[in-house]
XYZ file of C-alpha atoms in Angstrom:
72
model
C 15.730 26.365 16.296
C 12.886 27.146 18.344
C 11.162 25.370 17.991
C 13.738 22.046 17.977
C 14.227 23.626 21.674
C 10.951 23.636 22.596
C 11.472 19.631 21.875
C 13.599 19.124 23.566
C 11.684 21.034 26.815
C 9.374 18.652 26.203
C 10.821 15.794 25.391
C 12.317 16.385 29.172
C 8.962 16.284 30.395
C 8.131 13.667 29.768
C 11.009 11.864 30.426
C 11.243 13.010 33.590
C 7.780 11.748 34.068
C 8.255 8.190 32.557
C 11.465 8.804 35.438
C 8.479 8.865 38.725
C 7.456 4.684 38.014
C 10.750 4.058 36.737
C 13.571 5.819 37.534
C 16.088 3.462 37.798
C 15.396 3.721 33.841
C 18.860 4.219 32.221
C 18.034 4.416 28.899
C 15.374 7.966 30.115
C 18.302 8.759 31.794
C 20.742 8.949 29.360
C 18.047 10.363 27.400
C 17.724 13.075 29.782
C 21.606 13.726 29.851
C 22.199 14.033 26.393
C 19.100 16.148 26.092
C 20.000 18.565 28.658
C 23.985 18.832 26.265
C 21.319 19.838 23.474
C 20.243 22.424 24.997
C 24.008 23.876 27.091
C 22.838 23.317 30.966
C 26.076 21.024 30.632
C 26.220 20.410 34.427
C 22.528 19.221 33.975
C 24.102 16.983 31.651
C 26.610 15.401 33.830
C 24.605 15.267 36.875
C 22.419 13.237 34.034
C 24.827 11.015 33.231
C 26.557 10.672 36.888
C 23.525 9.497 37.929
C 22.601 7.002 34.768
C 25.678 5.725 35.945
C 24.825 5.234 39.601
C 21.876 3.634 39.462
C 21.776 1.521 35.863
C 25.126 0.432 36.973
C 26.101 -2.396 35.012
C 24.704 -2.045 31.256
C 24.864 -0.634 28.228
C 23.074 3.286 29.048
C 25.598 2.846 31.547
C 28.673 2.666 28.665
C 26.967 5.066 27.157
C 26.647 7.356 29.524
C 30.377 7.285 30.936
C 30.788 7.894 26.643
C 29.037 10.679 25.993
C 30.369 12.293 30.075
C 33.983 12.234 27.954
C 32.741 14.703 25.645
C 31.050 17.287 28.402
């Protein structure tokens, strides 16, 4: 379990770096929200899902983010 958490944390770091290059990337925002949720960070996950819906509105990523938000 600890190894998986480390992988999630590394993935979060990589996605945050990617978002500095493409801040409106809905796929990256959705993935960040999902990873935060897996790590138990419900507030962070909600923030990323909401950010995804705002910045990538009209995309499938926004729809998925809305679905994930409902599950929290």
